[in-house]
Short mmCIF file of C-alpha atoms in Angstrom, two decimals:
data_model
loop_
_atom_site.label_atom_id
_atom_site.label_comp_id
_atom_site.label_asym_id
_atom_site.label_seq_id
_atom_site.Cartn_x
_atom_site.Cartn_y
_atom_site.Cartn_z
CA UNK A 106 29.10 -7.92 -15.19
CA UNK A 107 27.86 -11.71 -14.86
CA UNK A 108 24.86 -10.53 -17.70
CA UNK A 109 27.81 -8.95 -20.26
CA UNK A 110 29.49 -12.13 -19.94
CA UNK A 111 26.66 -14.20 -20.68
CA UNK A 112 26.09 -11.77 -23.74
CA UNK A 113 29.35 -11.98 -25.50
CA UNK A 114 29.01 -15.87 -24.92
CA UNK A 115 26.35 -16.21 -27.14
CA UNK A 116 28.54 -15.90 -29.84
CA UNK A 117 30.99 -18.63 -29.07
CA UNK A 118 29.06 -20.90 -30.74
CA UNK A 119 28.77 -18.71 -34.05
CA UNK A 120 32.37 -17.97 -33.92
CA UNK A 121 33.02 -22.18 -33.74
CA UNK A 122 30.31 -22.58 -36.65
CA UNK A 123 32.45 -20.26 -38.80
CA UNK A 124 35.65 -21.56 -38.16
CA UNK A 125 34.56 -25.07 -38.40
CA UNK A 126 32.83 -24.45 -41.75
CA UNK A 127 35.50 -22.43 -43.18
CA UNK A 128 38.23 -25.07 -42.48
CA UNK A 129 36.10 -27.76 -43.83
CA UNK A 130 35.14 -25.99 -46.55
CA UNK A 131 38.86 -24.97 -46.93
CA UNK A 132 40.50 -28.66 -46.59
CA UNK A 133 38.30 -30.22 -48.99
CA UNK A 134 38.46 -27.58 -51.94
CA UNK A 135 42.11 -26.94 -51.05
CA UNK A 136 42.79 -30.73 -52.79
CA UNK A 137 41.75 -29.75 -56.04
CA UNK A 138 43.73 -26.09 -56.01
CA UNK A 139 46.80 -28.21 -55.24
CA UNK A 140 45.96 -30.76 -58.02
CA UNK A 141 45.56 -27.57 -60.44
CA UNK A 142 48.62 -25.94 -59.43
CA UNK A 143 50.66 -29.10 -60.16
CA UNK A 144 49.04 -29.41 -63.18
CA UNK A 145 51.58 -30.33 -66.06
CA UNK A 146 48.75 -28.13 -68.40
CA UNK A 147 50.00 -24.52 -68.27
CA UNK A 148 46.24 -22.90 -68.14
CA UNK A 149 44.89 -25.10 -65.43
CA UNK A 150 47.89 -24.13 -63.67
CA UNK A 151 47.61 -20.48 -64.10
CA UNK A 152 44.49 -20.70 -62.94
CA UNK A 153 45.04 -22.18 -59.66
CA UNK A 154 47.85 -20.02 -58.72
CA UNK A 155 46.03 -17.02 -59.63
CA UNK A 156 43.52 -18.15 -57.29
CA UNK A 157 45.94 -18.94 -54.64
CA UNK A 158 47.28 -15.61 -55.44
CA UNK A 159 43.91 -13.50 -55.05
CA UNK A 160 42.90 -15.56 -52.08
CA UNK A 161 46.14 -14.85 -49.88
CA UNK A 162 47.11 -11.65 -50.86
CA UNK A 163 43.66 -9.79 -50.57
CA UNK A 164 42.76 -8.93 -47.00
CA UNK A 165 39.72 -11.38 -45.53
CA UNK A 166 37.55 -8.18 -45.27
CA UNK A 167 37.72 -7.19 -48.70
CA UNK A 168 36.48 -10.54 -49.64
CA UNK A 169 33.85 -10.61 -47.20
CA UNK A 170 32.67 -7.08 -48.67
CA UNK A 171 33.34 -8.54 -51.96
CA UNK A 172 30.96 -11.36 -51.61
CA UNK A 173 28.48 -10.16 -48.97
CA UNK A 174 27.41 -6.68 -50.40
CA UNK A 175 28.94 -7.62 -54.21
CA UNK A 176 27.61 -10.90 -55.11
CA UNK A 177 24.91 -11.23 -52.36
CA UNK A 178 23.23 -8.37 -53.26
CA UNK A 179 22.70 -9.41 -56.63
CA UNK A 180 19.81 -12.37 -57.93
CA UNK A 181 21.54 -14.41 -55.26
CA UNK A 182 20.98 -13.59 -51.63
CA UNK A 183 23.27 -14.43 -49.27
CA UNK A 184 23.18 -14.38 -45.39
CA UNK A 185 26.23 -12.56 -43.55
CA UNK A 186 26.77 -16.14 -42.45
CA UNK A 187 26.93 -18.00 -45.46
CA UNK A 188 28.65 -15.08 -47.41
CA UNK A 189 31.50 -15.35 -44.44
CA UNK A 190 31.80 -19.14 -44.47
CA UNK A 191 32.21 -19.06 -48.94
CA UNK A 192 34.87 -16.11 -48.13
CA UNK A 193 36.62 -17.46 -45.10
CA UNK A 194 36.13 -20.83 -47.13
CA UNK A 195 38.38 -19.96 -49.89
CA UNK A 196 40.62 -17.84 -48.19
CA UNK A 197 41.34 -21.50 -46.60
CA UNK A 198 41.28 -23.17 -49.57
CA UNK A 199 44.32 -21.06 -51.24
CA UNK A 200 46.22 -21.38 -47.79
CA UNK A 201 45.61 -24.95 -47.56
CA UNK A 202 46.72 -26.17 -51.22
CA UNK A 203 49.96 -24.44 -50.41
CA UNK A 204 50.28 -26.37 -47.32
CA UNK A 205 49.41 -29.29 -49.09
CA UNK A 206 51.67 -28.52 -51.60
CA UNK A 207 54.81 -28.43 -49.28
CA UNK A 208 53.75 -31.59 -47.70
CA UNK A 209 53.67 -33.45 -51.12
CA UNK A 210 57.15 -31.85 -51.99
CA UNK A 211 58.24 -33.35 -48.26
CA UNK A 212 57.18 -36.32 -49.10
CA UNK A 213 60.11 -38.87 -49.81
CA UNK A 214 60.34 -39.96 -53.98
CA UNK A 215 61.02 -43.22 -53.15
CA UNK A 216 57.10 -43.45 -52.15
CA UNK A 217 56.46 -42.88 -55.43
CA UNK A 218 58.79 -44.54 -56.81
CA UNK A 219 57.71 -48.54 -54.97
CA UNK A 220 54.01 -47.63 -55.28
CA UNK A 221 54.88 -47.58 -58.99
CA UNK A 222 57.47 -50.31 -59.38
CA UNK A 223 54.57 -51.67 -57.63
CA UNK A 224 52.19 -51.45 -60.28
CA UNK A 225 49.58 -49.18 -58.47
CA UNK A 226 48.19 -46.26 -60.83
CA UNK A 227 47.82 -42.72 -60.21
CA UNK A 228 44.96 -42.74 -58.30
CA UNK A 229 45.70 -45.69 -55.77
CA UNK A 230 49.12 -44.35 -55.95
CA UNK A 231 47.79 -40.72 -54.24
CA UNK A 232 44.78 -42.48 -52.18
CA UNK A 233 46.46 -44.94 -50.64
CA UNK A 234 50.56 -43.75 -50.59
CA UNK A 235 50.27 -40.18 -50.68
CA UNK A 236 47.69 -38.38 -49.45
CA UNK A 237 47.67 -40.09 -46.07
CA UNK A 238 51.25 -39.29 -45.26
CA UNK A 239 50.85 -35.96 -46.65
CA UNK A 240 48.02 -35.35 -44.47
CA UNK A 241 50.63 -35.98 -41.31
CA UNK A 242 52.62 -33.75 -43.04
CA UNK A 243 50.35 -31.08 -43.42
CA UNK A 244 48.58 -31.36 -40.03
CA UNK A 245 50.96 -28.68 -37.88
CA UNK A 246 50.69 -25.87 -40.06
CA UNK A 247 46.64 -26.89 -41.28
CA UNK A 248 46.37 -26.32 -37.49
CA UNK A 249 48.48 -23.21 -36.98
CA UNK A 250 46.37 -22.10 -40.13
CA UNK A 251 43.20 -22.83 -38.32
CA UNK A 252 43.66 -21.17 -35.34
CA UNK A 253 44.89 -18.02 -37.31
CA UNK A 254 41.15 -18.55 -38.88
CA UNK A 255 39.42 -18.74 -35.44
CA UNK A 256 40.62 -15.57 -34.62
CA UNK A 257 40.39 -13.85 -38.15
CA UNK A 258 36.33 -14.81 -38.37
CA UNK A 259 36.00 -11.91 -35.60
CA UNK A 260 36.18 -9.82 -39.04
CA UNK A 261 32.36 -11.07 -40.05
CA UNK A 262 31.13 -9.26 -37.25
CA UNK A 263 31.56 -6.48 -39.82
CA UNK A 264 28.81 -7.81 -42.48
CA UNK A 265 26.51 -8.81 -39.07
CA UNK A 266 27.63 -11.98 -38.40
CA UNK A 267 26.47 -11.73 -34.56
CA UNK A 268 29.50 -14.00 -32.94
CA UNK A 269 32.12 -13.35 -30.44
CA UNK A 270 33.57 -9.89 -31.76
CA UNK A 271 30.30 -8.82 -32.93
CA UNK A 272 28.51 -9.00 -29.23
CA UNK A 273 31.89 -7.31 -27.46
CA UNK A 274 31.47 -4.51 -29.72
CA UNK A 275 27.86 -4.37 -29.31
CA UNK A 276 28.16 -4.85 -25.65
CA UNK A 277 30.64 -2.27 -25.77
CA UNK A 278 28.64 0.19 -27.32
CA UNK A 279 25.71 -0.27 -24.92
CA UNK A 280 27.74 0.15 -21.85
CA UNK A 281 30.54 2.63 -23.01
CA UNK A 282 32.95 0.02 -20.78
CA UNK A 283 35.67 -1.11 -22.98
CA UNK A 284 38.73 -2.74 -21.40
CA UNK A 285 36.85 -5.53 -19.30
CA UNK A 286 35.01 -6.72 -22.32
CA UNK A 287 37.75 -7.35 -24.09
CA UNK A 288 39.53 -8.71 -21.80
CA UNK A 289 36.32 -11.55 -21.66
CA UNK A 290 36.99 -11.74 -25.47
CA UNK A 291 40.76 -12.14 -25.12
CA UNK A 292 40.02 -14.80 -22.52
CA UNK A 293 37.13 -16.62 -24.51
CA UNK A 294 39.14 -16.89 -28.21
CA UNK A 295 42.30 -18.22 -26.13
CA UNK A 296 40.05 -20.97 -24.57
CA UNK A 297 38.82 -22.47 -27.72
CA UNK A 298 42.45 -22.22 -29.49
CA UNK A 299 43.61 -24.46 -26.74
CA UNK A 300 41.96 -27.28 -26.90
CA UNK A 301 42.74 -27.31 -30.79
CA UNK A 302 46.76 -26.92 -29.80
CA UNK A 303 46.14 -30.25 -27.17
CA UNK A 304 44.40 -32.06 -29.73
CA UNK A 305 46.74 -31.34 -32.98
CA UNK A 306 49.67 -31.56 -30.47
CA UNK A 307 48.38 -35.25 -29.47
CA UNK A 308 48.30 -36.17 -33.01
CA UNK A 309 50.72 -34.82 -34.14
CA UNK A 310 53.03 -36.81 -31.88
CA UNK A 311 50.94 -40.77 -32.18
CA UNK A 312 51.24 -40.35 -35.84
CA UNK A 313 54.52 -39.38 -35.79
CA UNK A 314 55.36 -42.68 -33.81
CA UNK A 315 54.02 -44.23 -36.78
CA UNK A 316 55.48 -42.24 -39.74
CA UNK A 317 59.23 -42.09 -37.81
CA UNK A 318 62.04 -40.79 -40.96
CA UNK B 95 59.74 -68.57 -69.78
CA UNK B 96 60.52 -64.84 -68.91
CA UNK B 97 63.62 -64.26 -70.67
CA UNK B 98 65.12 -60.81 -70.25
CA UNK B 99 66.55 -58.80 -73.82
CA UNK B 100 68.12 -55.54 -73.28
CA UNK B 101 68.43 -54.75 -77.16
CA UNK B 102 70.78 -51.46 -77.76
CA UNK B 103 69.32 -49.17 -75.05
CA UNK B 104 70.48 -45.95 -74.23
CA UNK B 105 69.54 -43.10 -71.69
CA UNK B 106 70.49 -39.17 -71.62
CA UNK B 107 69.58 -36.54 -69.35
CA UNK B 108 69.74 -33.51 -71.52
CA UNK B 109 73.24 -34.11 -73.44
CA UNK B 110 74.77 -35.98 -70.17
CA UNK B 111 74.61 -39.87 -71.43
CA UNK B 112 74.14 -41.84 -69.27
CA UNK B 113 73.50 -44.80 -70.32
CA UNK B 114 75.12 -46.04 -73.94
CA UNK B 115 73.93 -48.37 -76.14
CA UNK B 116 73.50 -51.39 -73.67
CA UNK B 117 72.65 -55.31 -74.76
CA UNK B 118 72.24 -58.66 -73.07
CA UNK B 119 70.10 -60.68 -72.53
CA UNK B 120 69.11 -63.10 -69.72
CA UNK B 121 67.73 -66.49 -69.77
CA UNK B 122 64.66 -67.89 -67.39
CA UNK B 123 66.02 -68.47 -64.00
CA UNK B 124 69.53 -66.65 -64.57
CA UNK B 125 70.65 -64.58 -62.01
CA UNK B 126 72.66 -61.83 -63.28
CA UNK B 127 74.85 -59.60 -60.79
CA UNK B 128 75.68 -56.23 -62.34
CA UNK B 129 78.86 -54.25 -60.57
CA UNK B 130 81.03 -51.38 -61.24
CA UNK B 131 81.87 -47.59 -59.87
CA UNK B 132 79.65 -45.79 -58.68
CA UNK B 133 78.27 -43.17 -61.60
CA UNK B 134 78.56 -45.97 -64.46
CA UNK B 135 74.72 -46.48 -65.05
CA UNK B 136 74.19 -49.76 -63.04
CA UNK B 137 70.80 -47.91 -61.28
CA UNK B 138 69.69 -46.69 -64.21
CA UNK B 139 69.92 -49.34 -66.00
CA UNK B 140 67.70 -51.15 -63.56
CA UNK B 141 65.06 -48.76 -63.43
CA UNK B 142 64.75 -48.66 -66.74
CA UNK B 143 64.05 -52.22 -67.38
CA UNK B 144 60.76 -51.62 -65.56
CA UNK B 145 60.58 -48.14 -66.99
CA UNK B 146 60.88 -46.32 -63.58
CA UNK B 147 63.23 -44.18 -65.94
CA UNK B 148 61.90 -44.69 -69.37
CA UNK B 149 64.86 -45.10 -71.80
CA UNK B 150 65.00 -42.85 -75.15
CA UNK B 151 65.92 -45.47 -77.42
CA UNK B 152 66.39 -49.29 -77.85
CA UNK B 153 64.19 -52.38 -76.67
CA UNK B 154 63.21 -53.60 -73.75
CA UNK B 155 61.81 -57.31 -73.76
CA UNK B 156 60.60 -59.16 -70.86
CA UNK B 157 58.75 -62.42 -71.77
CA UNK B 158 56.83 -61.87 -74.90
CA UNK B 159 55.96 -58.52 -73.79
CA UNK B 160 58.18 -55.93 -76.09
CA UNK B 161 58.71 -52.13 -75.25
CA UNK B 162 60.10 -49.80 -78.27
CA UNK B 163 61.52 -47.12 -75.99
CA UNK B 164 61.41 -44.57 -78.73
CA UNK B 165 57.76 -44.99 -78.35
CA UNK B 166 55.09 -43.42 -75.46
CA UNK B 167 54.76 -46.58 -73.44
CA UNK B 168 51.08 -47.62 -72.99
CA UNK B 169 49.54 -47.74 -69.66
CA UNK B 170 48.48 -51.75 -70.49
CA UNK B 171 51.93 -52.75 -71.02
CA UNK B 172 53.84 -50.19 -68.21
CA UNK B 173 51.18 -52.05 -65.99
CA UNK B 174 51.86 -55.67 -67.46
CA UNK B 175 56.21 -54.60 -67.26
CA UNK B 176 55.53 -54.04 -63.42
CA UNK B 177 53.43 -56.87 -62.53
CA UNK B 178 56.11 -59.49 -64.54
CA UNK B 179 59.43 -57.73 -62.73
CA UNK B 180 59.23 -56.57 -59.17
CA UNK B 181 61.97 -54.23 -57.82
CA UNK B 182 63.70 -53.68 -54.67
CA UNK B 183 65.21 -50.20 -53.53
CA UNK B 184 68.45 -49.53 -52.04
CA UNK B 185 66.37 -47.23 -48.84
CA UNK B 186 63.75 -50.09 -48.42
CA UNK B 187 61.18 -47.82 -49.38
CA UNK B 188 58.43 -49.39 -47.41
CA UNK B 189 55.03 -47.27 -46.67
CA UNK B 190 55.26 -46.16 -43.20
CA UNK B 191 51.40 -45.19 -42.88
CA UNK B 192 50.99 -49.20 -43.49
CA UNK B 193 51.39 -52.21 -40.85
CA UNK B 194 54.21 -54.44 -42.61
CA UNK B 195 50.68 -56.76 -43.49
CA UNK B 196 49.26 -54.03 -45.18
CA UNK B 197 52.75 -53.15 -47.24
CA UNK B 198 52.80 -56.57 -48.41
CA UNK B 199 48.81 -56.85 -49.46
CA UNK B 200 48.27 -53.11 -50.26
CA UNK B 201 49.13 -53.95 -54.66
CA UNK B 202 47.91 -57.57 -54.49
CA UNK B 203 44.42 -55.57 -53.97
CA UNK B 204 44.64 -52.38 -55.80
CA UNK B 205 47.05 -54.10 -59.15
CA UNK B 206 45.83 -57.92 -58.82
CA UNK B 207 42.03 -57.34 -57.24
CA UNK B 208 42.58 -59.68 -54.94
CA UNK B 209 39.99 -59.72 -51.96
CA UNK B 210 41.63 -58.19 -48.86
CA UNK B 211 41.40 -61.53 -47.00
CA UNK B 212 43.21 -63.74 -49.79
CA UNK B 213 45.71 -61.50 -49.91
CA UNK B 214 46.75 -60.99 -46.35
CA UNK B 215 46.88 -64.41 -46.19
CA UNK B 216 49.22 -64.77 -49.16
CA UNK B 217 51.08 -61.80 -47.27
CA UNK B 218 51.15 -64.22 -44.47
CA UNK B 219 52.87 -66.77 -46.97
CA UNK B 220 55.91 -64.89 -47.63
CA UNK B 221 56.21 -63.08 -44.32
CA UNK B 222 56.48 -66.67 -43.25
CA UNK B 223 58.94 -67.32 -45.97
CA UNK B 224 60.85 -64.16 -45.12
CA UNK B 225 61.17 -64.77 -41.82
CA UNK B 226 58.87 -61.51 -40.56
CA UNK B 227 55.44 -63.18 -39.68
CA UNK B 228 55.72 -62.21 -36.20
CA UNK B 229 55.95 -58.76 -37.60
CA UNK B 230 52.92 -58.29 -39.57
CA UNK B 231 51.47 -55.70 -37.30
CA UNK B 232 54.08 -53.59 -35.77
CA UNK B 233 55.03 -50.38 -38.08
CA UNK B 234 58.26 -50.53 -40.56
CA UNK B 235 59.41 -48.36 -38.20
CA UNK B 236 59.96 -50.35 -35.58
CA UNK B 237 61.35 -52.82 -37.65
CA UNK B 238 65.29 -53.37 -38.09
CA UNK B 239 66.78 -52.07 -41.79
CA UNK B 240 67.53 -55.97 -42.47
CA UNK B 241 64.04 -57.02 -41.68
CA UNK B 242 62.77 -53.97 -43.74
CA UNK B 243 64.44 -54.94 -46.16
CA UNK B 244 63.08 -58.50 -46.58
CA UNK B 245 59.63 -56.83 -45.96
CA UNK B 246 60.26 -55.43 -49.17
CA UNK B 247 60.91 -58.18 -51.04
CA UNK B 248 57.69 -59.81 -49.90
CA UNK B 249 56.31 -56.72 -51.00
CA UNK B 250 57.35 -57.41 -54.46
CA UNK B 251 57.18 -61.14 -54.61
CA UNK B 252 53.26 -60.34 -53.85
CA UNK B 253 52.85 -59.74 -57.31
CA UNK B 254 53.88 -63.23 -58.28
CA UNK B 255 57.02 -61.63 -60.50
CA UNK B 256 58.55 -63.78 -63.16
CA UNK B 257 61.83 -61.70 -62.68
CA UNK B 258 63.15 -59.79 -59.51
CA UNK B 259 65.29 -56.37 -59.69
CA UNK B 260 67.30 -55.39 -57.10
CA UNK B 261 69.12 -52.05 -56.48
CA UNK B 262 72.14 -52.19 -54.14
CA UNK B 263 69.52 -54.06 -51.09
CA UNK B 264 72.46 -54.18 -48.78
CA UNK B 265 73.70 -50.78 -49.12
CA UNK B 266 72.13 -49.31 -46.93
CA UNK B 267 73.01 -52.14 -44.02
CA UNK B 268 75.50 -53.20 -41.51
CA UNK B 269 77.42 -56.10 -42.83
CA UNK B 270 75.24 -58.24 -40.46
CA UNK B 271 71.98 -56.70 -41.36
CA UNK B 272 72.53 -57.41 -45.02
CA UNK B 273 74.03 -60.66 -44.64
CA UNK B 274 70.22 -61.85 -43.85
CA UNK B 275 69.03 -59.96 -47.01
CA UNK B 276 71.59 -61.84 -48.90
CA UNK B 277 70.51 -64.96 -47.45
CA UNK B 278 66.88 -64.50 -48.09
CA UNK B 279 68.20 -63.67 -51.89
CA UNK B 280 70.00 -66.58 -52.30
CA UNK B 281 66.94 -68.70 -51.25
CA UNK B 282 65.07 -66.84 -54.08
CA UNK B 283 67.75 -67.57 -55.98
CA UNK B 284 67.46 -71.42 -55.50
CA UNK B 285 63.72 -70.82 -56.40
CA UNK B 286 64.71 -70.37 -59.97
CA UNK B 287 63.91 -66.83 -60.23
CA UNK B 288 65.18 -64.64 -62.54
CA UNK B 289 67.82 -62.07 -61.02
CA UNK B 290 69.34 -58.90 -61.61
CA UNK B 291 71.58 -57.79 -58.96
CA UNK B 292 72.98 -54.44 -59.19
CA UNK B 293 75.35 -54.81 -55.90
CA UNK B 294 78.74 -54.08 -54.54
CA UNK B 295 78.60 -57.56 -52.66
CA UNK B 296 81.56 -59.76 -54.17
CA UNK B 297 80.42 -62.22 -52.76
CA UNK B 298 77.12 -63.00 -53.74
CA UNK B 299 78.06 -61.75 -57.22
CA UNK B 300 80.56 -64.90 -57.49
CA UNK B 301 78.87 -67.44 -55.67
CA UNK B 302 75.25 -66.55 -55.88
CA UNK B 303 75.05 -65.22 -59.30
CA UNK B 304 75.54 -67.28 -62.56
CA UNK B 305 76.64 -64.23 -64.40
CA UNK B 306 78.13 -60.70 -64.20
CA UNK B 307 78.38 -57.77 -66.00
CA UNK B 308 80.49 -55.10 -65.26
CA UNK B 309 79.50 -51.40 -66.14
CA UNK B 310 81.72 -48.49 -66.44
CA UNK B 311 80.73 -44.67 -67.58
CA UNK B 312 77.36 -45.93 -69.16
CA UNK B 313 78.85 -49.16 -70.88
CA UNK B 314 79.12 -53.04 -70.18
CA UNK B 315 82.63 -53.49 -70.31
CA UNK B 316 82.87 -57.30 -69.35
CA UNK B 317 80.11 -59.54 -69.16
CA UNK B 318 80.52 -63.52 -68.31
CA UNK B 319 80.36 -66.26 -66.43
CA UNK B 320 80.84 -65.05 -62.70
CA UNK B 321 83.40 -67.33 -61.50
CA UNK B 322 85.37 -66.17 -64.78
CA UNK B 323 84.90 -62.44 -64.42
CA UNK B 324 85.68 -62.10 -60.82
CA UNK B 325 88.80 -64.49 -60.91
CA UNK B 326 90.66 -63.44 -64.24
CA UNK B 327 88.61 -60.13 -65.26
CA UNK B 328 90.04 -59.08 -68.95
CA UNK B 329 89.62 -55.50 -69.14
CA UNK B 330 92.37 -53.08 -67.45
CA UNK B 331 89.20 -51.16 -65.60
CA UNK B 332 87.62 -54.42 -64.46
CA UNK B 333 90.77 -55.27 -63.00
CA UNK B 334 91.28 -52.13 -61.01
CA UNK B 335 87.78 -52.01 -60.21
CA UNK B 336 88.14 -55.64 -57.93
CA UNK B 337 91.28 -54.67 -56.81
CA UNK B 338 89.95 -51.49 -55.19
CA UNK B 339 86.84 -53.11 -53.51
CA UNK B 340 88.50 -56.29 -52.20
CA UNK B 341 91.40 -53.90 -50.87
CA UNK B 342 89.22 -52.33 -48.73
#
């Protein structure tokens, strides 16, 4: 029992590496998406919320077919890993420029309106004003979002990415013992969302403090 | 000298007018208080003498800097409008990520390029002369709405304005609250700085001011000395308009 455990362990840090990358990757590319989809030019808008669109309403594993056995099988190779961090990626990406897209609508016009009485031009005006408030905004659902993700990267087991799922299903196989294992693999994804729920919580309330309405 | 001309300027928002055919002007140093119902155009025709709301037609002169409001305003003169008049909001609008230091500096180094050490310490300066230095690292929010307020006009008297806007700043405050806004006003006032005052404070609009106008649905119906206006007002609505506030 202790050696199964060890074995479906082996993937925790794979599963982290995924979800890490994937959010990252997701955050930063998000910005843009949100840019385009407030766009005051009708194609650049179009084009973000069709991307929103594809991203969000096509399941995770399509995408991960999509790019793993589509695109990576192609001149480009790509690694079950890397395929599953560019599809988890923008899968992010869509879900985050909506959140960051409600944030920015939460946001109070009168921000807007003294940064520019002010004097202080578009991009000071979103660097320095905007953003950073939105970000506080945004940072309860980026984290619901991301610990939705942690448990949706157990879906690159299916293109060989060997993390958490992938080993319990292997392990599974091996042994023809089902229930215990995942049970471990219940038990292991709840104790990495946790800290993430302390963490966000403990932000969430110190900037809070700060950004009282 | 900053003289203010407000040359036949009108607003709409779709066929609603809102704003109909409005002129004065305003010398150097004047402070102007600007009263009336609520709904008449008093806030909007503030924020559109430093284009917050662009106008659609008429002229907008501040100093020798002209705007033809049937024109697209160019980003070298929206940005020269702002630095010359500096506004302050009914709801404070201060930015709550920032320490009240940073709030005051943040434009002096993004619209001025002033290093971040000269301008704290002219932040310091009018802190100081707002009564708020002790402040200058807590939060807004855990500041009072009076001393937010005065924050705020540090904030825009960081930009070394020639001419100060102000939209209803004690509106939003408990008669003592705003009676320390009012008094950090009239200081400005004695500065010589050029003043408009859109406010329902009687008050300061007859002893503070020099002149008033009086708006109703989108046009100045009386405009004079203050002492004049608010003691023998001419028109029927003025009259019924002082009536109602000092019968409250």
């Amino acid at each position: 029992m202790a050696g199964n455990f060890w074995s479906i362990l082996a993937g925790v840090p794979l599963t982290i590496a995924l979800t890490f990358l994937a959010f990252a990757v997701g955050a930063i590319f998000g910005f843009p998406i949100w840019m385009m989809r407030m766009a005051k030019t009708r194609p650049v808008r179009l084009t973000a919320t069709g991307f929103i669109l594809a991203f969000r309403s096509i399941p995770p594993i399509v995408w991960l077919f999509l790019i793993f056995f589509g695109v990576g099988s192609g001149d480009i190779s790509l690694s079950p890993f890397i395929s599953a961090v560019i599809g988890m990626g923008l899968i992010t990406a869509a879900n985050m420029a909506e959140i960051y897209r409600g944030a920015y609508a939460g946001l109070d016009i009168g921000q807007t309106e003294a940064a520019t009485a002010l004097g202080i031009r578009t991009y000071h005006r979103f660097r320095d004003v905007i953003v950073p408030q939105m970000l506080r905004t945004a940072l309860p659902s980026a984290v619901t979002f991301a610990i939705g993700l942690l448990k949706d990267t157990s879906i690159a087991s299916l293109i060989g990415v060997q993390e958490v799922a992938f080993q319990v299903n292997a392990l599974a196989q091996r042994t023809f013992t089902g229930f215990d294992i995942y049970v471990i693999a219940a038990l292991i994804y709840v104790a990495i969302s946790l800290p993430f729920a302390v963490i966000a919580r403990w932000a969430d309330l110190t900037l809070r403090l700060r950004v009282a309405r | 000298m900053t003289d203010i001309r407000v040359d036949s300027v009108s607003k709409r928002y779709g066929k609603h007018v809102v704003l109909d055919d409005i002129n004065f002007r305003i010398k150097s140093g004047e402070v102007v208080a600007i009263i009336g119902p609520s709904g008449s155009g008093k806030s909007t025709l503030l924020r559109c003498i430093n284009y917050l709301e662009p106008p659609n037609s008429g002229i907008i002169a501040v100093g020798d800097l002209q705007m033809d409001c049937e024109a697209r305003p160019a980003n070298t003169d929206l940005d020269r409008l702002r630095r010359t008049v500096g506004m302050v909001f009914q709801s404070f609008n201060l930015f709550p990520h920032l320490t009240v230091l940073r709030n005051v500096s943040l434009a002096q180094e993004r619209v001025l390029k002033r290093p971040r050490k000269e301008a704290d310490e002219r932040s310091m300066e009018l802190l100081r002369r707002v009564g708020l230095a002790d402040k200058s690292e807590q939060y807004p929010s855990r500041c009072s709405g009076g001393q937010q307020q005065r924050i705020a006009i540090a904030r825009a008297l960081a930009l070394d304005p020639k001419a100060m806007l102000f939209d209803e700043p004690t509106s939003a405050l408990d008669p003592e609250l705003g009676l320390e806004v009012l008094t950090v006003m009239r200081e400005l006032a004695e500065t010589g700085m050029t003043m408009i005052v859109v406010t329902h404070e009687m008050r300061f609009a007859e002893n503070v001011s020099d002149r008033v106008i009086v708006m109703a649905d989108g046009r100045i119906i009386e405009h004079g000395e203050s002492a004049a206006i608010m003691r023998s007002p001419q028109t029927a609505r003025t009259q019924q308009f002082l009536h109602a506030v000092r019968d409250r």
